[in-house]
mmCIF file of C-alpha atoms in Angstrom:
data_model
loop_
_atom_site.group_PDB
_atom_site.id
_atom_site.type_symbol
_atom_site.label_atom_id
_atom_site.label_comp_id
_atom_site.label_asym_id
_atom_site.label_seq_id
_atom_site.Cartn_x
_atom_site.Cartn_y
_atom_site.Cartn_z
ATOM 1 C CA MET A 43 -9.977 43.500 101.604
ATOM 2 C CA THR A 44 -12.106 45.958 99.640
ATOM 3 C CA SER A 45 -15.690 44.957 98.832
ATOM 4 C CA VAL A 46 -17.010 44.566 95.290
ATOM 5 C CA VAL A 47 -19.447 47.429 95.795
ATOM 6 C CA ALA A 48 -16.649 49.729 96.985
ATOM 7 C CA ARG A 49 -14.655 48.864 93.855
ATOM 8 C CA ILE A 50 -17.447 50.136 91.589
ATOM 9 C CA PRO A 51 -17.273 53.890 92.141
ATOM 10 C CA GLY A 52 -20.159 54.955 89.913
ATOM 11 C CA ASP A 53 -18.369 58.034 88.568
ATOM 12 C CA ARG A 54 -16.711 56.046 85.767
ATOM 13 C CA PRO A 55 -17.328 52.594 84.283
ATOM 14 C CA VAL A 56 -15.115 49.707 85.347
ATOM 15 C CA PHE A 57 -14.832 46.010 84.507
ATOM 16 C CA SER A 58 -14.465 42.691 86.302
ATOM 17 C CA VAL A 59 -13.442 39.225 85.131
ATOM 18 C CA GLU A 60 -14.476 35.652 85.759
ATOM 19 C CA PHE A 61 -12.268 32.586 85.445
ATOM 20 C CA MET A 62 -12.922 28.851 85.584
ATOM 21 C CA PRO A 63 -11.100 26.433 87.914
ATOM 22 C CA PRO A 64 -8.105 24.832 86.152
ATOM 23 C CA ARG A 65 -8.563 21.210 85.121
ATOM 24 C CA ASP A 66 -4.891 20.218 85.197
ATOM 25 C CA ASP A 67 -1.406 21.662 85.624
ATOM 26 C CA ALA A 68 -1.225 22.990 82.057
ATOM 27 C CA ASP A 69 -4.594 24.677 82.464
ATOM 28 C CA GLU A 70 -3.438 26.161 85.761
ATOM 29 C CA ARG A 71 -0.389 27.705 84.073
ATOM 30 C CA ARG A 72 -2.616 29.154 81.349
ATOM 31 C CA LEU A 73 -5.012 30.535 83.949
ATOM 32 C CA TRP A 74 -2.227 32.210 85.908
ATOM 33 C CA ASN A 75 -0.752 33.733 82.770
ATOM 34 C CA SER A 76 -4.163 35.302 82.154
ATOM 35 C CA ILE A 77 -4.513 36.478 85.752
ATOM 36 C CA ARG A 78 -1.102 38.139 85.666
ATOM 37 C CA SER A 79 -1.814 39.662 82.256
ATOM 38 C CA LEU A 80 -5.066 41.229 83.464
ATOM 39 C CA GLU A 81 -3.803 42.243 86.904
ATOM 40 C CA GLY A 82 -2.083 45.340 85.530
ATOM 41 C CA LEU A 83 -5.403 46.597 84.137
ATOM 42 C CA ASP A 84 -6.818 46.666 87.683
ATOM 43 C CA PRO A 85 -10.223 44.998 87.248
ATOM 44 C CA ALA A 86 -12.737 45.910 89.934
ATOM 45 C CA PHE A 87 -12.713 42.274 91.078
ATOM 46 C CA VAL A 88 -12.050 38.740 89.843
ATOM 47 C CA SER A 89 -13.864 35.488 90.537
ATOM 48 C CA VAL A 90 -13.364 31.767 89.949
ATOM 49 C CA THR A 91 -16.403 29.599 89.249
ATOM 50 C CA TYR A 92 -17.281 26.371 91.050
ATOM 51 C CA GLY A 93 -17.690 24.476 87.792
ATOM 52 C CA ALA A 94 -20.796 22.717 86.522
ATOM 53 C CA GLY A 95 -22.841 21.093 89.241
ATOM 54 C CA GLY A 96 -20.438 22.175 91.961
ATOM 55 C CA SER A 97 -17.527 20.205 90.499
ATOM 56 C CA SER A 98 -13.923 21.397 90.775
ATOM 57 C CA ARG A 99 -14.721 23.108 94.071
ATOM 58 C CA ASP A 100 -11.342 22.189 95.594
ATOM 59 C CA ARG A 101 -9.468 23.810 92.719
ATOM 60 C CA THR A 102 -11.802 26.801 92.939
ATOM 61 C CA ILE A 103 -11.091 27.303 96.632
ATOM 62 C CA ARG A 104 -7.354 26.828 96.138
ATOM 63 C CA THR A 105 -7.212 29.251 93.201
ATOM 64 C CA THR A 106 -9.250 31.853 95.079
ATOM 65 C CA GLY A 107 -6.766 31.575 97.937
ATOM 66 C CA ARG A 108 -3.816 32.087 95.600
ATOM 67 C CA VAL A 109 -5.421 35.189 94.124
ATOM 68 C CA VAL A 110 -5.768 36.641 97.619
ATOM 69 C CA ARG A 111 -2.257 35.742 98.743
ATOM 70 C CA GLU A 112 -0.239 36.375 95.590
ATOM 71 C CA THR A 113 -1.889 39.235 93.705
ATOM 72 C CA THR A 114 -3.175 42.758 94.253
ATOM 73 C CA LEU A 115 -6.593 41.771 92.889
ATOM 74 C CA VAL A 116 -9.872 41.927 94.803
ATOM 75 C CA SER A 117 -11.212 38.375 94.866
ATOM 76 C CA MET A 118 -14.810 37.208 94.925
ATOM 77 C CA ALA A 119 -15.418 33.621 96.056
ATOM 78 C CA HIS A 120 -18.094 31.463 94.456
ATOM 79 C CA LEU A 121 -20.199 29.264 96.707
ATOM 80 C CA THR A 122 -23.050 26.894 95.845
ATOM 81 C CA ALA A 123 -25.406 24.779 97.921
ATOM 82 C CA VAL A 124 -24.859 21.749 95.674
ATOM 83 C CA ASP A 125 -24.052 18.628 97.740
ATOM 84 C CA HIS A 126 -23.153 20.739 100.775
ATOM 85 C CA SER A 127 -24.581 20.379 104.259
ATOM 86 C CA VAL A 128 -25.019 23.585 106.232
ATOM 87 C CA ALA A 129 -22.056 22.533 108.383
ATOM 88 C CA GLU A 130 -19.885 22.164 105.275
ATOM 89 C CA LEU A 131 -21.032 25.525 103.970
ATOM 90 C CA ARG A 132 -20.113 27.096 107.302
ATOM 91 C CA ASN A 133 -16.641 25.564 107.053
ATOM 92 C CA VAL A 134 -16.070 26.879 103.528
ATOM 93 C CA ILE A 135 -17.319 30.346 104.465
ATOM 94 C CA GLY A 136 -15.066 30.311 107.515
ATOM 95 C CA TRP A 137 -12.089 29.317 105.377
ATOM 96 C CA TYR A 138 -12.803 32.198 103.009
ATOM 97 C CA ALA A 139 -13.082 34.587 105.950
ATOM 98 C CA GLU A 140 -9.775 33.386 107.386
ATOM 99 C CA LEU A 141 -8.122 34.118 104.042
ATOM 100 C CA GLY A 142 -9.468 37.641 104.138
ATOM 101 C CA VAL A 143 -12.023 37.159 101.353
ATOM 102 C CA ARG A 144 -14.840 39.626 101.857
ATOM 103 C CA ASN A 145 -16.856 39.003 98.688
ATOM 104 C CA VAL A 146 -18.997 35.905 98.025
ATOM 105 C CA LEU A 147 -21.225 35.013 95.078
ATOM 106 C CA ALA A 148 -23.976 32.881 96.629
ATOM 107 C CA LEU A 149 -25.602 30.420 94.217
ATOM 108 C CA ARG A 150 -27.943 27.517 94.674
ATOM 109 C CA GLY A 151 -26.165 25.798 91.773
ATOM 110 C CA ASP A 152 -27.225 23.211 89.205
ATOM 111 C CA PRO A 153 -27.754 19.482 89.819
ATOM 112 C CA PRO A 154 -24.522 17.512 89.330
ATOM 113 C CA GLY A 155 -24.223 15.825 85.936
ATOM 114 C CA ASP A 156 -27.334 17.397 84.388
ATOM 115 C CA PRO A 157 -27.895 21.151 84.808
ATOM 116 C CA MET A 158 -31.512 20.662 83.713
ATOM 117 C CA GLY A 159 -32.139 17.697 86.008
ATOM 118 C CA ASP A 160 -34.318 17.753 89.096
ATOM 119 C CA TRP A 161 -32.872 19.715 91.985
ATOM 120 C CA VAL A 162 -32.402 17.623 95.117
ATOM 121 C CA ARG A 163 -31.029 19.445 98.123
ATOM 122 C CA HIS A 164 -28.509 17.875 100.460
ATOM 123 C CA PRO A 165 -30.400 16.215 103.360
ATOM 124 C CA GLU A 166 -28.742 18.671 105.729
ATOM 125 C CA GLY A 167 -28.368 21.489 103.229
ATOM 126 C CA LEU A 168 -30.251 24.437 101.815
ATOM 127 C CA GLU A 169 -33.043 24.650 99.257
ATOM 128 C CA TYR A 170 -32.796 28.201 97.915
ATOM 129 C CA ALA A 171 -30.108 30.747 97.088
ATOM 130 C CA GLU A 172 -31.748 33.285 99.383
ATOM 131 C CA GLU A 173 -31.091 30.924 102.303
ATOM 132 C CA LEU A 174 -27.429 30.784 101.333
ATOM 133 C CA VAL A 175 -27.331 34.583 101.168
ATOM 134 C CA ARG A 176 -28.656 34.783 104.720
ATOM 135 C CA LEU A 177 -26.161 32.193 105.937
ATOM 136 C CA VAL A 178 -23.196 34.072 104.449
ATOM 137 C CA ARG A 179 -24.366 37.361 105.935
ATOM 138 C CA GLU A 180 -24.861 35.743 109.349
ATOM 139 C CA LEU A 181 -21.294 34.449 109.423
ATOM 140 C CA GLY A 182 -19.353 37.634 108.720
ATOM 141 C CA ASP A 183 -19.060 41.067 107.211
ATOM 142 C CA PHE A 184 -19.332 39.863 103.617
ATOM 143 C CA CYS A 185 -20.345 41.658 100.452
ATOM 144 C CA VAL A 186 -22.694 39.161 98.802
ATOM 145 C CA GLY A 187 -23.649 38.747 95.163
ATOM 146 C CA VAL A 188 -26.223 36.529 93.462
ATOM 147 C CA SER A 189 -27.001 35.446 89.911
ATOM 148 C CA ALA A 190 -29.624 36.982 87.638
ATOM 149 C CA PHE A 191 -31.197 35.625 84.465
ATOM 150 C CA PRO A 192 -32.197 38.098 81.736
ATOM 151 C CA TYR A 193 -34.286 35.394 80.004
ATOM 152 C CA GLY A 194 -35.492 33.898 83.267
ATOM 153 C CA HIS A 195 -34.110 30.845 85.037
ATOM 154 C CA PRO A 196 -34.952 27.666 83.074
ATOM 155 C CA ARG A 197 -37.043 26.454 86.016
ATOM 156 C CA SER A 198 -39.043 29.684 86.366
ATOM 157 C CA ALA A 199 -42.567 29.663 84.974
ATOM 158 C CA ASP A 200 -42.272 33.190 83.574
ATOM 159 C CA LEU A 201 -40.256 36.403 83.837
ATOM 160 C CA ASP A 202 -42.455 37.884 86.567
ATOM 161 C CA ILE A 203 -41.898 34.901 88.852
ATOM 162 C CA ASP A 204 -38.188 34.863 88.028
ATOM 163 C CA THR A 205 -37.905 38.567 88.854
ATOM 164 C CA GLU A 206 -39.663 37.987 92.158
ATOM 165 C CA TYR A 207 -37.103 35.316 93.087
ATOM 166 C CA LEU A 208 -34.258 37.673 92.151
ATOM 167 C CA VAL A 209 -35.692 40.460 94.287
ATOM 168 C CA ARG A 210 -36.110 38.023 97.189
ATOM 169 C CA LYS A 211 -32.411 37.097 96.956
ATOM 170 C CA LEU A 212 -31.438 40.755 96.938
ATOM 171 C CA ARG A 213 -33.682 41.595 99.885
ATOM 172 C CA ALA A 214 -32.326 38.602 101.797
ATOM 173 C CA GLY A 215 -29.064 40.522 102.044
ATOM 174 C CA ALA A 216 -27.358 40.449 98.646
ATOM 175 C CA ASP A 217 -25.569 43.641 97.614
ATOM 176 C CA PHE A 218 -25.485 43.028 93.861
ATOM 177 C CA ALA A 219 -26.373 40.559 91.113
ATOM 178 C CA ILE A 220 -24.443 39.377 88.066
ATOM 179 C CA ALA A 221 -26.462 38.559 84.965
ATOM 180 C CA GLN A 222 -25.950 35.389 82.995
ATOM 181 C CA LEU A 223 -25.132 35.806 79.312
ATOM 182 C CA PHE A 224 -27.497 37.530 76.915
ATOM 183 C CA PHE A 225 -27.287 38.644 73.296
ATOM 184 C CA GLU A 226 -28.853 42.100 73.169
ATOM 185 C CA ALA A 227 -28.574 45.033 75.536
ATOM 186 C CA ASP A 228 -32.352 45.318 75.841
ATOM 187 C CA ASP A 229 -32.469 41.804 77.330
ATOM 188 C CA PHE A 230 -30.460 43.048 80.314
ATOM 189 C CA LEU A 231 -32.060 46.485 80.459
ATOM 190 C CA ARG A 232 -35.586 45.051 80.573
ATOM 191 C CA MET A 233 -34.541 42.839 83.485
ATOM 192 C CA ARG A 234 -33.121 45.904 85.249
ATOM 193 C CA ASP A 235 -36.440 47.698 84.689
ATOM 194 C CA ARG A 236 -38.407 44.757 86.120
ATOM 195 C CA VAL A 237 -36.294 44.792 89.280
ATOM 196 C CA ALA A 238 -36.599 48.578 89.649
ATOM 197 C CA ALA A 239 -40.381 48.361 89.201
ATOM 198 C CA ARG A 240 -40.476 46.254 92.362
ATOM 199 C CA GLY A 241 -38.769 49.009 94.341
ATOM 200 C CA CYS A 242 -35.363 47.341 94.410
ATOM 201 C CA ASP A 243 -32.344 49.481 93.513
ATOM 202 C CA ALA A 244 -29.565 46.904 94.005
ATOM 203 C CA LEU A 245 -26.540 46.962 91.717
ATOM 204 C CA LEU A 246 -26.976 44.765 88.613
ATOM 205 C CA LEU A 247 -23.940 43.814 86.539
ATOM 206 C CA PRO A 248 -24.182 42.412 82.999
ATOM 207 C CA GLY A 249 -22.154 39.350 82.058
ATOM 208 C CA VAL A 250 -20.363 39.794 78.720
ATOM 209 C CA MET A 251 -18.429 37.190 76.725
ATOM 210 C CA PRO A 252 -16.288 38.419 73.791
ATOM 211 C CA LEU A 253 -17.451 36.514 70.697
ATOM 212 C CA THR A 254 -14.186 35.334 69.180
ATOM 213 C CA THR A 255 -15.062 31.913 67.715
ATOM 214 C CA PRO A 256 -18.150 29.953 66.590
ATOM 215 C CA LYS A 257 -17.524 27.670 69.580
ATOM 216 C CA ILE A 258 -17.804 30.631 71.959
ATOM 217 C CA LEU A 259 -21.039 31.662 70.256
ATOM 218 C CA SER A 260 -22.430 28.144 70.710
ATOM 219 C CA LYS A 261 -21.369 28.204 74.360
ATOM 220 C CA SER A 262 -23.199 31.505 74.777
ATOM 221 C CA VAL A 263 -26.377 29.827 73.540
ATOM 222 C CA GLU A 264 -25.882 27.002 76.039
ATOM 223 C CA LEU A 265 -25.211 29.309 78.996
ATOM 224 C CA SER A 266 -27.884 31.882 78.214
ATOM 225 C CA GLY A 267 -30.664 29.474 77.292
ATOM 226 C CA ALA A 268 -31.551 31.707 74.337
ATOM 227 C CA GLN A 269 -31.046 31.405 70.617
ATOM 228 C CA VAL A 270 -28.809 33.713 68.593
ATOM 229 C CA PRO A 271 -30.867 36.661 67.253
ATOM 230 C CA GLY A 272 -31.418 36.632 63.527
ATOM 231 C CA TRP A 273 -29.461 39.816 62.922
ATOM 232 C CA MET A 274 -26.450 38.390 64.763
ATOM 233 C CA ALA A 275 -26.592 35.101 62.880
ATOM 234 C CA ASP A 276 -26.731 37.042 59.593
ATOM 235 C CA ARG A 277 -23.745 39.132 60.633
ATOM 236 C CA LEU A 278 -21.511 36.355 61.957
ATOM 237 C CA GLY A 279 -22.708 33.364 59.936
ATOM 238 C CA PRO A 280 -20.826 34.214 56.717
ATOM 239 C CA PHE A 281 -17.529 34.011 58.634
ATOM 240 C CA ALA A 282 -18.058 30.584 60.234
ATOM 241 C CA ASP A 283 -15.173 29.133 58.236
ATOM 242 C CA ASP A 284 -12.924 32.197 58.448
ATOM 243 C CA PRO A 285 -11.522 32.408 62.015
ATOM 244 C CA LYS A 286 -9.883 35.806 61.563
ATOM 245 C CA ALA A 287 -12.945 37.438 60.019
ATOM 246 C CA PHE A 288 -15.273 35.817 62.592
ATOM 247 C CA ARG A 289 -13.170 37.138 65.442
ATOM 248 C CA ALA A 290 -13.126 40.658 63.992
ATOM 249 C CA ALA A 291 -16.895 40.691 63.472
ATOM 250 C CA GLY A 292 -17.587 39.076 66.844
ATOM 251 C CA MET A 293 -15.440 41.572 68.705
ATOM 252 C CA ASP A 294 -17.245 44.413 66.944
ATOM 253 C CA VAL A 295 -20.608 42.960 68.014
ATOM 254 C CA THR A 296 -19.345 42.635 71.603
ATOM 255 C CA GLU A 297 -18.083 46.207 71.578
ATOM 256 C CA GLU A 298 -21.411 47.531 70.295
ATOM 257 C CA LEU A 299 -23.281 45.620 73.013
ATOM 258 C CA SER A 300 -20.921 46.922 75.682
ATOM 259 C CA ARG A 301 -21.140 50.529 74.502
ATOM 260 C CA ARG A 302 -24.929 50.414 74.579
ATOM 261 C CA LEU A 303 -24.874 49.066 78.127
ATOM 262 C CA LEU A 304 -22.450 51.774 79.257
ATOM 263 C CA ALA A 305 -24.571 54.442 77.567
ATOM 264 C CA GLU A 306 -27.544 53.171 79.607
ATOM 265 C CA GLY A 307 -25.701 53.756 82.873
ATOM 266 C CA VAL A 308 -24.211 50.319 83.540
ATOM 267 C CA GLU A 309 -21.371 50.836 86.026
ATOM 268 C CA CYS A 310 -19.388 47.606 85.545
ATOM 269 C CA LEU A 311 -19.069 45.043 82.758
ATOM 270 C CA HIS A 312 -18.357 41.511 83.997
ATOM 271 C CA PHE A 313 -16.294 39.647 81.382
ATOM 272 C CA TYR A 314 -16.362 35.860 81.104
ATOM 273 C CA THR A 315 -12.844 34.969 79.974
ATOM 274 C CA PHE A 316 -12.609 31.186 79.430
ATOM 275 C CA ASN A 317 -9.260 31.618 81.227
ATOM 276 C CA LEU A 318 -7.811 33.609 78.330
ATOM 277 C CA SER A 319 -6.852 37.271 78.505
ATOM 278 C CA LYS A 320 -6.319 38.517 74.951
ATOM 279 C CA ALA A 321 -9.933 39.249 73.985
ATOM 280 C CA THR A 322 -10.776 40.770 77.367
ATOM 281 C CA LYS A 323 -7.705 43.007 77.252
ATOM 282 C CA GLU A 324 -8.634 44.130 73.748
ATOM 283 C CA MET A 325 -12.220 44.895 74.763
ATOM 284 C CA VAL A 326 -11.076 46.820 77.843
ATOM 285 C CA ALA A 327 -8.794 48.891 75.617
ATOM 286 C CA ARG A 328 -11.546 49.540 73.043
ATOM 287 C CA LEU A 329 -13.910 50.720 75.775
ATOM 288 C CA ASP A 330 -11.229 52.635 77.705
ATOM 289 C CA LEU A 331 -12.075 50.817 80.946
ATOM 290 C CA ALA A 332 -8.566 50.505 82.386
ATOM 291 C CA PRO A 333 -8.165 53.195 85.058
ATOM 292 C CA GLY A 334 -4.358 53.281 85.041
ATOM 293 C CA ARG A 335 -1.879 52.608 87.798
ATOM 294 C CA GLU A 336 -3.220 54.829 90.583
ATOM 295 C CA PRO A 337 -6.151 52.532 91.546
ATOM 296 C CA VAL A 338 -3.739 49.565 91.621
ATOM 297 C CA GLU A 339 -1.589 51.368 94.186
ATOM 298 C CA ALA A 340 -4.681 52.163 96.223
ATOM 299 C CA ASN A 341 -5.634 48.499 96.106
ATOM 300 C CA LEU A 342 -2.159 47.533 97.316
ATOM 301 C CA ARG A 343 -2.608 49.804 100.318
ATOM 302 C CA SER A 344 -6.029 48.306 101.111
ATOM 303 C CA VAL A 345 -4.726 44.733 100.900
ATOM 304 C CA GLY A 346 -1.571 45.500 102.863
#
């Protein structure tokens, strides 16, 4: 299977997508409708999250396996250290390898039940994401990604310390990092500058969530750890009770953010989908990110 890095050519911008593990059979059908709908646009890769606190991991693993077996998509597996012994982590990594998965997003993960609670490692587990990166690299020829935080991880004392931890993860063997949500392009670009200033040139991908509803905007605040900028609140606030107008304005804001990132040399936009395809498909079309059918055929050859 092709690696994530190989799927980001650098001579033209591409996109990738992230899904959540289905909660029930109805959610699974909705997820697979979205996967099939986006498959024809040939995203650079797709991933399925572990869920908060490492929950839903069985559904995550099963869904990742289905993507590998039943689609032409390049799959990236999520893996966290939450409630896993090293032996269990080795088993999961081995299962991914047996499937043919070559790409792994290595995360320490949040404490179960309370993302802001105290982190307690498994008695026979790992303490830091950089240790998980090393373990994955030791066990096979994997392309490894890690998470990045434009506003700093909530547990980091400041941005300098947070950047140092990110660089340590990258130098431990990670090939790229995916940024958590942010509201303004400069938030991501400043993080990219901080990493470059430390002599690290690893690939950094921005996470983007199309703003289609007030609920999505609120979720963006929760996931990013930052408040909505005043200018954005002024622009979207008047449409809080008008779903159609809010969606139109929110999609315009998302497009403007994405265009600025692409203009600054970003090679791949990573879209958080909430297991729906319509907004992502529309944004891909607006930004002209779908490469057409030829790359899909090439991907078929690489998988086959």
